Tab-separated table of C-alpha atoms and ligand atoms in Angstrom:
chain	number	residue	atom	x	y	z
A	1	MET	CA	-25.203	-17.859	-8.490
A	2	GLU	CA	-24.288	-14.995	-10.878
A	3	GLN	CA	-20.942	-15.166	-12.105
A	4	HIS	CA	-18.853	-11.834	-12.839
A	5	LYS	CA	-15.553	-11.083	-14.234
A	6	ALA	CA	-13.131	-8.606	-12.136
A	7	LEU	CA	-10.138	-6.490	-13.663
A	8	VAL	CA	-6.741	-5.924	-11.172
A	9	VAL	CA	-4.887	-3.461	-12.098
A	10	GLY	CA	-1.404	-3.282	-11.173
A	11	SER	CA	1.788	-5.894	-11.225
A	12	GLY	CA	3.183	-6.579	-8.086
A	13	GLY	CA	2.607	-8.942	-4.640
A	14	ARG	CA	-0.610	-6.315	-4.053
A	15	GLU	CA	-2.051	-7.251	-7.156
A	16	HIS	CA	-1.119	-10.581	-6.963
A	17	ALA	CA	-3.339	-11.361	-3.512
A	18	LEU	CA	-6.160	-8.999	-4.557
A	19	ALA	CA	-6.424	-11.243	-7.549
A	20	TRP	CA	-6.030	-14.530	-5.472
A	21	ALA	CA	-8.025	-13.499	-2.922
A	22	LEU	CA	-11.226	-12.197	-5.967
A	23	ALA	CA	-11.112	-15.468	-7.028
A	24	LYS	CA	-11.827	-16.859	-3.710
A	25	SER	CA	-15.307	-15.712	-4.432
A	26	PRO	CA	-17.665	-17.820	-6.003
A	27	GLN	CA	-19.511	-14.613	-7.081
A	28	VAL	CA	-16.114	-13.938	-9.588
A	29	SER	CA	-16.032	-16.370	-12.976
A	30	GLN	CA	-12.214	-14.782	-14.534
A	31	VAL	CA	-9.613	-12.634	-12.466
A	32	ILE	CA	-7.847	-11.113	-15.073
A	33	VAL	CA	-4.725	-8.404	-14.267
A	34	ALA	CA	-2.906	-6.121	-16.220
A	35	PRO	CA	-0.384	-6.443	-17.131
A	36	GLY	CA	0.370	-9.107	-13.890
A	37	ASN	CA	2.886	-10.723	-13.270
A	38	ALA	CA	4.231	-14.578	-13.651
A	39	GLY	CA	1.952	-15.694	-10.530
A	40	THR	CA	-0.970	-14.311	-12.420
A	41	ARG	CA	-0.550	-16.520	-15.474
A	42	GLN	CA	-2.970	-18.992	-16.283
A	43	GLU	CA	-0.614	-20.978	-16.447
A	44	ALA	CA	0.760	-20.663	-12.937
A	45	ASP	CA	-2.969	-21.279	-12.041
A	46	PRO	CA	-4.264	-24.076	-13.969
A	47	GLY	CA	-7.862	-25.107	-14.265
A	48	GLY	CA	-7.846	-21.843	-11.876
A	49	LYS	CA	-9.250	-18.345	-12.755
A	50	LEU	CA	-6.135	-16.033	-13.130
A	51	SER	CA	-5.087	-14.760	-16.483
A	52	ASN	CA	-2.667	-12.030	-17.584
A	53	ILE	CA	-3.554	-8.992	-20.513
A	54	ASN	CA	-1.025	-7.101	-21.479
A	55	ILE	CA	-2.133	-3.926	-20.694
A	56	ASN	CA	0.091	-1.685	-18.726
A	57	ALA	CA	-1.655	0.071	-15.094
A	58	GLY	CA	-1.253	3.710	-16.502
A	59	ASP	CA	-3.013	3.389	-20.069
A	60	ILE	CA	-6.529	4.321	-19.266
A	61	PRO	CA	-7.741	3.923	-22.680
A	62	ALA	CA	-6.388	0.803	-22.990
A	63	LEU	CA	-7.881	-0.464	-19.861
A	64	ILE	CA	-12.168	0.912	-20.736
A	65	GLN	CA	-11.730	-0.928	-23.759
A	66	PHE	CA	-10.788	-4.059	-22.672
A	67	ALA	CA	-13.793	-3.922	-19.127
A	68	GLN	CA	-15.857	-2.789	-21.579
A	69	SER	CA	-14.986	-5.377	-25.139
A	70	ARG	CA	-15.143	-7.982	-21.894
A	71	GLN	CA	-17.699	-7.171	-20.425
A	72	VAL	CA	-15.564	-7.189	-16.884
A	73	ALA	CA	-17.672	-6.858	-13.555
A	74	LEU	CA	-15.453	-4.797	-11.394
A	75	THR	CA	-12.171	-3.036	-12.159
A	76	VAL	CA	-9.755	-2.441	-8.617
A	77	VAL	CA	-6.665	-0.875	-9.342
A	78	GLY	CA	-3.796	-1.117	-6.678
A	79	PRO	CA	-0.963	1.109	-7.078
A	80	GLU	CA	-1.617	5.473	-6.790
A	81	ALA	CA	-0.262	6.666	-10.218
A	82	PRO	CA	-3.713	5.518	-12.107
A	83	LEU	CA	-6.129	6.752	-9.366
A	84	ALA	CA	-4.009	10.349	-9.266
A	85	ASP	CA	-3.993	10.346	-13.449
A	86	GLY	CA	-8.216	9.836	-13.028
A	87	ILE	CA	-8.656	6.338	-14.127
A	88	VAL	CA	-11.606	5.559	-11.685
A	89	ASP	CA	-13.320	8.940	-13.139
A	90	ALA	CA	-12.259	7.717	-16.239
A	91	PHE	CA	-14.158	4.083	-16.409
A	92	GLU	CA	-16.964	5.812	-14.098
A	93	THR	CA	-17.385	8.298	-17.273
A	94	ALA	CA	-17.218	5.373	-19.591
A	95	GLY	CA	-20.314	3.841	-17.440
A	96	LEU	CA	-18.125	1.572	-15.584
A	97	ARG	CA	-18.032	0.001	-12.048
A	98	ILE	CA	-13.929	0.713	-10.775
A	99	PHE	CA	-13.336	0.209	-7.382
A	100	GLY	CA	-10.508	3.444	-5.806
A	101	PRO	CA	-10.952	6.914	-4.720
A	102	SER	CA	-11.475	9.702	-7.974
A	103	ARG	CA	-8.652	11.441	-9.001
A	104	ALA	CA	-9.747	14.753	-6.757
A	105	ALA	CA	-10.255	12.315	-3.155
A	106	ALA	CA	-6.706	10.718	-4.387
A	107	ARG	CA	-4.986	14.047	-3.559
A	108	LEU	CA	-5.240	12.243	0.077
A	109	GLU	CA	-2.425	10.612	-1.264
A	110	SER	CA	-1.040	12.481	-4.366
A	111	SER	CA	-0.559	15.959	-2.762
A	112	LYS	CA	0.594	16.521	0.434
A	113	VAL	CA	0.332	19.666	0.893
A	114	PHE	CA	-3.484	19.127	0.129
A	115	ALA	CA	-3.677	16.392	2.805
A	116	LYS	CA	-1.407	18.134	5.226
A	117	SER	CA	-3.604	21.694	5.319
A	118	PHE	CA	-6.469	18.856	4.932
A	119	MET	CA	-5.671	16.873	8.298
A	120	ARG	CA	-4.817	20.533	10.130
A	121	ARG	CA	-8.625	22.201	8.964
A	122	HIS	CA	-10.556	19.066	10.381
A	123	ARG	CA	-8.337	18.465	13.418
A	124	ILE	CA	-6.848	15.642	12.684
A	125	PRO	CA	-3.666	14.933	14.529
A	126	THR	CA	-0.365	15.086	12.309
A	127	ALA	CA	2.866	17.074	13.080
A	128	ASP	CA	2.852	20.294	12.962
A	129	TYR	CA	4.182	21.850	9.036
A	130	ALA	CA	4.740	24.640	6.787
A	131	ALA	CA	4.305	24.364	2.864
A	132	PHE	CA	6.467	26.477	0.476
A	133	ASN	CA	6.556	26.802	-2.962
A	134	ASN	CA	9.490	28.871	-3.073
A	135	TYR	CA	13.139	28.252	-2.007
A	136	GLU	CA	14.141	32.062	-0.261
A	137	GLU	CA	11.164	31.641	1.877
A	138	ALA	CA	11.831	27.639	2.734
A	139	ALA	CA	15.482	28.675	3.549
A	140	ALA	CA	14.424	31.302	6.017
A	141	TRP	CA	12.010	29.339	7.901
A	142	LEU	CA	14.446	26.869	8.492
A	143	ARG	CA	16.702	29.332	9.247
A	144	ALA	CA	14.576	30.477	12.388
A	145	HIS	CA	13.621	26.637	13.243
A	146	THR	CA	14.666	24.695	15.847
A	147	GLY	CA	14.286	21.135	16.122
A	148	ARG	CA	14.278	18.212	13.487
A	149	ILE	CA	12.679	18.774	10.295
A	150	VAL	CA	11.335	15.885	7.781
A	151	VAL	CA	11.171	17.435	4.043
A	152	LYS	CA	8.561	15.878	2.556
A	153	VAL	CA	8.445	16.624	-1.716
A	154	ASP	CA	4.662	17.167	-2.351
A	155	GLY	CA	4.097	15.095	-5.407
A	156	LEU	CA	4.527	11.043	-5.759
A	157	ALA	CA	7.152	10.393	-6.029
A	158	ALA	CA	7.696	6.750	-5.808
A	159	GLY	CA	8.061	6.226	-1.760
A	160	LYS	CA	11.414	8.493	-2.329
A	161	GLY	CA	9.850	11.959	-1.787
A	162	VAL	CA	10.582	12.126	2.356
A	163	ILE	CA	14.037	12.799	3.579
A	164	ILE	CA	14.406	12.328	7.373
A	165	CYS	CA	16.598	15.415	8.879
A	166	ALA	CA	19.581	14.865	11.236
A	167	THR	CA	20.517	18.438	11.172
A	168	PRO	CA	19.381	22.112	10.466
A	169	GLU	CA	22.622	21.746	7.480
A	170	GLU	CA	20.869	18.384	6.637
A	171	ALA	CA	17.499	20.013	6.113
A	172	HIS	CA	19.166	23.276	3.850
A	173	ALA	CA	20.719	20.314	1.832
A	174	ALA	CA	17.483	18.632	1.454
A	175	LEU	CA	15.509	21.908	0.624
A	176	ARG	CA	17.833	22.240	-2.292
A	177	ARG	CA	17.637	19.160	-3.825
A	178	CYS	CA	14.150	19.161	-4.381
A	179	MET	CA	13.510	23.029	-4.824
A	180	LEU	CA	16.903	24.227	-6.692
A	181	GLU	CA	18.043	20.537	-8.183
A	182	ARG	CA	14.537	19.718	-8.826
A	183	GLU	CA	15.508	16.000	-7.845
A	184	PHE	CA	11.769	15.367	-8.202
A	185	GLY	CA	10.976	17.032	-10.710
A	186	ASP	CA	7.766	18.486	-10.645
A	187	ALA	CA	7.016	16.660	-7.283
A	188	GLY	CA	8.776	18.370	-5.234
A	189	ALA	CA	8.162	22.515	-6.520
A	190	THR	CA	6.794	22.852	-3.624
A	191	VAL	CA	8.017	20.901	-0.312
A	192	VAL	CA	6.620	20.306	3.040
A	193	LEU	CA	8.236	20.918	6.272
A	194	GLU	CA	7.325	18.556	9.209
A	195	ASP	CA	8.635	18.063	12.602
A	196	HIS	CA	10.138	15.018	13.752
A	197	LEU	CA	8.337	12.444	15.321
A	198	SER	CA	9.517	9.594	16.715
A	199	GLY	CA	7.205	6.146	17.838
A	200	PRO	CA	6.946	2.658	16.453
A	201	GLU	CA	4.251	2.881	13.370
A	202	VAL	CA	2.065	0.453	12.668
A	203	SER	CA	-0.024	0.813	9.161
A	204	LEU	CA	-4.146	1.331	9.356
A	205	LEU	CA	-6.164	0.543	6.644
A	206	ALA	CA	-9.558	0.354	5.747
A	207	PHE	CA	-12.474	0.255	3.314
A	208	SER	CA	-14.512	3.169	2.471
A	209	ASP	CA	-17.854	3.690	0.276
A	210	GLY	CA	-17.440	7.765	0.907
A	211	LYS	CA	-19.477	7.071	4.457
A	212	THR	CA	-19.030	4.491	6.188
A	213	VAL	CA	-15.101	3.332	7.870
A	214	LEU	CA	-14.497	-0.635	7.961
A	215	THR	CA	-10.880	-0.974	8.988
A	216	MET	CA	-8.827	-4.105	8.622
A	217	PRO	CA	-5.874	-6.055	11.168
A	218	PRO	CA	-3.367	-3.478	11.871
A	219	ALA	CA	-0.358	-4.440	9.375
A	220	ARG	CA	3.560	-3.493	10.364
A	221	ASP	CA	5.993	-3.025	6.958
A	222	HIS	CA	9.313	-3.540	6.910
A	223	LYS	CA	10.748	-0.520	5.259
A	224	ARG	CA	15.045	-1.039	5.925
A	225	ILE	CA	16.734	-3.865	3.354
A	226	PHE	CA	19.028	-4.774	6.184
A	227	ASP	CA	18.106	-6.720	9.868
A	228	ASP	CA	17.088	-3.696	13.198
A	229	ASP	CA	15.926	-1.676	10.833
A	230	ARG	CA	19.801	-0.548	8.734
A	231	GLY	CA	20.237	0.317	5.118
A	232	PRO	CA	18.518	2.212	3.075
A	233	ASN	CA	14.522	2.439	3.022
A	234	THR	CA	12.927	0.256	0.325
A	235	GLY	CA	8.949	-0.078	-0.906
A	236	GLY	CA	8.432	-2.488	1.761
A	237	MET	CA	10.837	-5.949	2.960
A	238	GLY	CA	8.030	-7.753	5.201
A	239	ALA	CA	4.360	-7.120	7.052
A	240	CYS	CA	2.767	-8.385	9.368
A	241	ALA	CA	-0.584	-8.591	10.792
A	242	PRO	CA	-2.843	-7.681	13.198
A	243	VAL	CA	0.669	-6.050	15.170
A	244	PRO	CA	0.141	-7.593	19.085
A	245	SER	CA	0.466	-3.624	20.510
A	246	VAL	CA	-1.873	-2.322	18.611
A	247	GLY	CA	-5.100	-3.852	19.804
A	248	ILE	CA	-9.133	-2.878	19.351
A	249	ASP	CA	-9.126	0.143	22.006
A	250	LEU	CA	-5.891	1.847	19.565
A	251	VAL	CA	-7.695	0.794	16.152
A	252	GLU	CA	-10.998	2.464	17.526
A	253	LYS	CA	-8.753	5.240	18.145
A	254	ILE	CA	-7.570	5.581	14.938
A	255	ARG	CA	-10.343	5.157	12.988
A	256	SER	CA	-12.222	7.546	15.048
A	257	GLU	CA	-9.650	10.066	15.061
A	258	VAL	CA	-8.116	9.598	11.720
A	259	LEU	CA	-10.320	7.346	9.410
A	260	GLN	CA	-13.693	8.592	9.930
A	261	PRO	CA	-12.581	12.821	10.102
A	262	ALA	CA	-11.056	12.149	6.579
A	263	VAL	CA	-13.788	10.194	5.279
A	264	ASP	CA	-16.281	12.817	6.429
A	265	GLY	CA	-13.700	15.475	5.229
A	266	MET	CA	-13.319	14.648	1.500
A	267	ALA	CA	-17.003	14.158	1.467
A	268	GLU	CA	-17.966	17.660	2.908
A	269	LEU	CA	-15.435	19.236	0.069
A	270	GLY	CA	-17.922	17.044	-2.375
A	271	THR	CA	-15.184	15.073	-3.187
A	272	PRO	CA	-16.223	11.544	-1.604
A	273	TYR	CA	-13.598	9.077	-0.721
A	274	LYS	CA	-14.476	5.808	-2.340
A	275	GLY	CA	-11.658	2.716	-2.349
A	276	VAL	CA	-8.896	1.612	0.419
A	277	LEU	CA	-8.051	4.517	2.114
A	278	TYR	CA	-4.447	3.839	4.213
A	279	ALA	CA	-3.437	6.001	7.146
A	280	GLY	CA	0.121	5.355	8.418
A	281	ILE	CA	0.684	6.324	12.194
A	282	MET	CA	2.998	6.941	14.511
A	283	LEU	CA	2.590	5.458	18.090
A	284	THR	CA	4.486	9.026	19.410
A	285	THR	CA	4.699	9.544	23.467
A	286	GLU	CA	1.360	12.106	23.256
A	287	GLY	CA	-1.084	9.692	21.028
A	288	PRO	CA	-1.063	8.188	17.257
A	289	ARG	CA	0.381	11.043	14.522
A	290	THR	CA	-0.738	10.695	10.953
A	291	LEU	CA	2.610	10.533	8.820
A	292	GLU	CA	0.200	10.376	5.943
A	293	PHE	CA	-2.017	8.842	3.530
A	294	ASN	CA	-2.316	6.789	0.470
A	295	CYS	CA	-5.024	6.451	-1.332
A	296	ARG	CA	-4.990	2.525	-2.020
A	297	PHE	CA	-4.087	-1.065	-0.737
A	298	GLY	CA	-0.003	-0.914	0.766
A	299	ASP	CA	2.353	-3.224	-0.499
A	300	PRO	CA	3.512	-5.577	1.887
A	301	GLU	CA	0.544	-4.808	3.711
A	302	THR	CA	-2.039	-6.971	1.155
A	303	GLU	CA	0.186	-9.983	1.090
A	304	VAL	CA	-0.740	-10.517	5.806
A	305	ILE	CA	-4.453	-8.642	5.468
A	306	LEU	CA	-5.760	-10.742	2.804
A	307	PRO	CA	-5.163	-14.188	3.619
A	308	LEU	CA	-6.060	-12.699	6.757
A	309	LEU	CA	-10.316	-12.405	5.341
A	310	LYS	CA	-12.537	-14.371	6.056
A	311	SER	CA	-15.586	-13.030	4.176
A	312	ASP	CA	-16.218	-12.203	0.084
A	313	LEU	CA	-13.597	-10.081	-1.166
A	314	PHE	CA	-15.921	-8.945	-4.138
A	315	ASP	CA	-19.089	-8.453	-2.175
A	316	ILE	CA	-17.230	-5.618	0.137
A	317	LEU	CA	-15.406	-4.158	-3.067
A	318	MET	CA	-19.149	-3.586	-4.630
A	319	ALA	CA	-20.441	-2.626	-1.676
A	320	CYS	CA	-17.972	0.019	-1.464
A	321	THR	CA	-19.139	1.018	-5.293
A	322	GLU	CA	-22.793	1.003	-4.115
A	323	GLY	CA	-22.334	2.572	-1.192
A	324	ARG	CA	-24.115	0.305	0.454
A	325	LEU	CA	-20.977	-0.946	2.790
A	326	ALA	CA	-22.733	-0.104	6.223
A	327	GLU	CA	-25.022	-2.982	5.201
A	328	VAL	CA	-22.691	-5.473	4.361
A	329	ALA	CA	-19.642	-4.112	7.535
A	330	PRO	CA	-21.091	-5.842	10.158
A	331	HIS	CA	-21.058	-9.535	8.631
A	332	VAL	CA	-17.336	-8.954	7.859
A	333	ALA	CA	-14.997	-10.891	9.934
A	334	TRP	CA	-11.241	-11.720	9.783
A	335	HIS	CA	-9.634	-15.154	10.375
A	336	THR	CA	-8.159	-15.318	14.260
A	337	GLY	CA	-4.430	-15.684	14.806
A	338	ALA	CA	-2.294	-13.523	13.046
A	339	CYS	CA	-0.659	-13.543	9.186
A	340	ALA	CA	3.397	-13.045	7.869
A	341	THR	CA	5.388	-12.078	4.951
A	342	VAL	CA	8.999	-12.379	3.863
A	343	VAL	CA	9.878	-10.593	1.305
A	344	LEU	CA	12.620	-12.138	-1.305
A	345	ALA	CA	14.866	-9.417	-3.208
A	346	SER	CA	16.610	-9.779	-6.180
A	347	PRO	CA	20.384	-9.002	-5.685
A	348	GLY	CA	21.325	-5.874	-5.491
A	349	TYR	CA	17.779	-4.287	-4.818
A	350	PRO	CA	17.006	-1.638	-3.761
A	351	GLY	CA	19.713	-0.415	-5.702
A	352	ASN	CA	20.205	-1.623	-9.188
A	353	TYR	CA	19.597	-5.078	-9.821
A	354	PRO	CA	19.850	-8.062	-12.441
A	355	LYS	CA	17.222	-9.339	-14.611
A	356	GLY	CA	16.436	-12.982	-15.425
A	357	LEU	CA	17.741	-15.014	-12.740
A	358	ALA	CA	15.974	-18.406	-12.470
A	359	ILE	CA	13.821	-19.093	-9.145
A	360	ALA	CA	13.280	-22.224	-7.595
A	361	GLY	CA	11.273	-23.563	-5.344
A	362	ILE	CA	7.377	-21.753	-5.282
A	363	GLU	CA	5.219	-24.954	-5.665
A	364	SER	CA	7.552	-26.891	-3.082
A	365	ALA	CA	6.485	-23.665	-1.018
A	366	ASN	CA	3.052	-23.311	-2.226
A	367	ALA	CA	2.273	-26.698	-1.499
A	368	MET	CA	2.996	-26.401	2.276
A	369	GLN	CA	-0.337	-25.611	4.337
A	370	ASP	CA	-1.038	-21.902	5.354
A	371	VAL	CA	2.114	-20.720	2.997
A	372	THR	CA	0.910	-18.828	-0.054
A	373	VAL	CA	3.797	-17.171	-2.357
A	374	PHE	CA	2.586	-14.146	-3.768
A	375	HIS	CA	4.837	-12.973	-6.695
A	376	ALA	CA	6.031	-9.739	-7.154
A	377	GLY	CA	8.475	-8.909	-9.697
A	378	THR	CA	8.457	-12.099	-11.992
A	379	ALA	CA	8.368	-12.897	-15.083
A	380	SER	CA	8.203	-16.324	-17.325
A	381	ALA	CA	10.728	-17.395	-20.302
A	382	ASP	CA	11.226	-20.207	-21.491
A	383	GLY	CA	8.394	-21.887	-19.298
A	384	GLN	CA	10.651	-20.598	-15.874
A	385	VAL	CA	9.392	-18.255	-13.125
A	386	VAL	CA	12.497	-15.831	-13.483
A	387	THR	CA	13.103	-12.297	-11.248
A	388	ALA	CA	11.838	-9.419	-13.225
A	389	GLY	CA	11.751	-6.794	-9.999
A	390	GLY	CA	13.183	-5.593	-7.274
A	391	ARG	CA	11.191	-7.086	-4.788
A	392	VAL	CA	10.579	-10.363	-6.617
A	393	LEU	CA	8.072	-12.756	-4.075
A	394	ALA	CA	6.391	-12.580	-0.529
A	395	VAL	CA	5.651	-15.301	1.376
A	396	SER	CA	2.963	-15.355	3.459
A	397	ALA	CA	1.869	-17.883	5.928
A	398	ARG	CA	-1.228	-17.839	8.385
A	399	GLY	CA	-0.507	-19.145	11.870
A	400	ASP	CA	-2.457	-20.133	14.996
A	401	ASP	CA	-0.374	-16.383	16.373
A	402	LEU	CA	2.206	-14.138	15.025
A	403	SER	CA	4.939	-16.251	15.925
A	404	ALA	CA	3.410	-19.283	14.460
A	405	ALA	CA	2.994	-17.082	11.220
A	406	ILE	CA	6.685	-16.101	11.286
A	407	SER	CA	8.258	-19.771	10.997
A	408	ARG	CA	5.547	-20.514	8.998
A	409	ALA	CA	6.637	-17.605	6.362
A	410	TYR	CA	10.259	-18.803	7.031
A	411	TRP	CA	10.281	-22.031	6.635
A	412	GLY	CA	8.557	-21.452	3.042
A	413	VAL	CA	10.876	-19.258	1.993
A	414	SER	CA	13.955	-21.777	3.045
A	415	ARG	CA	12.536	-24.074	-0.057
A	416	ILE	CA	13.281	-20.724	-2.313
A	417	ALA	CA	16.108	-20.083	-4.333
A	418	PHE	CA	17.397	-17.676	-6.604
A	419	PRO	CA	21.737	-16.328	-7.360
A	420	GLY	CA	21.846	-14.003	-4.853
A	421	MET	CA	18.689	-13.700	-3.202
A	422	HIS	CA	18.241	-12.092	0.055
A	423	TYR	CA	16.050	-11.478	2.526
A	424	ARG	CA	15.313	-10.158	6.278
A	425	ARG	CA	15.483	-12.076	9.019
A	426	ASP	CA	13.739	-10.349	11.443
A	427	ILE	CA	10.092	-9.765	9.830
A	428	GLY	CA	7.850	-9.880	12.448
A	429	HIS	CA	10.485	-9.310	15.581
A	430	SER	CA	10.351	-6.596	17.643
A	431	HIS	CA	6.457	-5.744	18.110
B	501	LIG	P1	5.757	9.550	4.398
B	501	LIG	O1	5.540	8.072	2.919
B	501	LIG	O2	5.009	10.384	4.845
B	501	LIG	O3	4.922	7.601	5.157
B	501	LIG	O4	6.839	9.037	4.732
B	501	LIG	C1	8.155	7.586	5.003
B	501	LIG	C2	8.426	7.306	6.243
B	501	LIG	O5	9.267	8.515	6.936
B	501	LIG	C3	6.897	7.247	7.499
B	501	LIG	O6	7.134	5.526	7.484
B	501	LIG	C4	8.196	7.151	8.044
B	501	LIG	O7	9.483	6.609	9.039
B	501	LIG	C5	9.468	8.582	8.557
B	501	LIG	N1	8.447	9.821	8.286
B	501	LIG	C6	7.541	10.535	7.747
B	501	LIG	N2	7.183	11.334	8.425
B	501	LIG	C7	7.731	11.486	9.468
B	501	LIG	C8	7.675	12.653	10.813
B	501	LIG	N3	6.999	13.616	10.824
B	501	LIG	N4	8.833	11.804	11.550
B	501	LIG	C9	9.517	11.278	11.557
B	501	LIG	N5	9.522	10.539	10.525
B	501	LIG	C10	8.568	10.338	9.342
B	502	LIG	N1	4.183	-0.643	2.702
B	502	LIG	C1	3.779	1.201	1.622
B	502	LIG	C2	3.172	1.360	0.931
B	502	LIG	O1	2.147	0.680	0.459
B	502	LIG	O2	3.076	2.714	0.373
């Protein structure tokens, strides 16, 4: 079998999970992660396929040069920022194969105004909204509006650009922060004011080659820092998949009402969507409503979705880049059962936190059956794995059902320790 090199761009738990899944492919001889973390280093995978290269995810020219000089067959991009900056366009211009949307297609995530008007045009169910680039007009609209509002900055804001407002005063204050104080820089020069919706949320991710849409198991992410969804939002403190209350009929409804129309609409616009399309959905009493699109794999959703994938990830991603997903999709298989992941966070996260704390017990957790420890914010110092980010590790486990997966993940967590380590104890509950 032909052997290929793959390059994964990014450094979090999502990228470790992508590299881990690609390394399982018999077609892949090496997976290089740029810049990666302590879990994707060669030393962490003795005799294995993983290694790191010290190039930042944003350094597109250096990544191109590396992919060319090392004859990388396929590059996979983790985070949204390089996608919004046109990494896919630049690689393709250089004649390199890359999995992800073009800069124009990534606007589904990089501009909320684009995404909302696109959804309205294509009748994709979402909350009613108005968009403004003028503060006075936005404030006047707010004064005339009744009902709760969510203020969203147009551009990328590292997950912080959505402000849920309980009262009109809070909405006015949010508007001032975005448009006058420019707390989010240029990202907040334009805002979306959106009706507040309520209901449980689900993340439905799909592979697309620009035409065909292949959904993954529905996942649920736990964004708040504390148990029972209290405290500030984080990048995600844990996840599980599939979500027991989201059955195949509901997945199909979201595919046919949200994901397929989005892919068809982008093709019509002349900016076909290739890559992972992630729909953040709220299950309201009126039906599923799209809260957001992301143009990439979710984190920590990837750490529960990829362990469930039975088929060869490299095959699926190659098929997407070649417009052959329809051929491959009927053969893609998933494990039965469920997967859960628990994120272990640094003391102080999501606020300020120290770095360089020694972590113990990773190998012991990894040695457990069906447990995989994905590194997120880790680094190696003097041969030791130390903390280097807010979200440090994602401990994933599969089980015959969700409760088995959850107990196994917490069993893995019990082996690991670092000073001030904290995590949620209720991952996977309330489904
Ligand atoms: P987004 O980045 O647009 O997904 O927003 C982040 C989070 O804000 C979502 O996961 C929801 O929990 C919440 N959110 C976004 N839009 C709304 C809305 N219209 N109503 C209520 N909550 C929302
Ligand atoms: N887990 C949410 C995200 O990846 O955007």
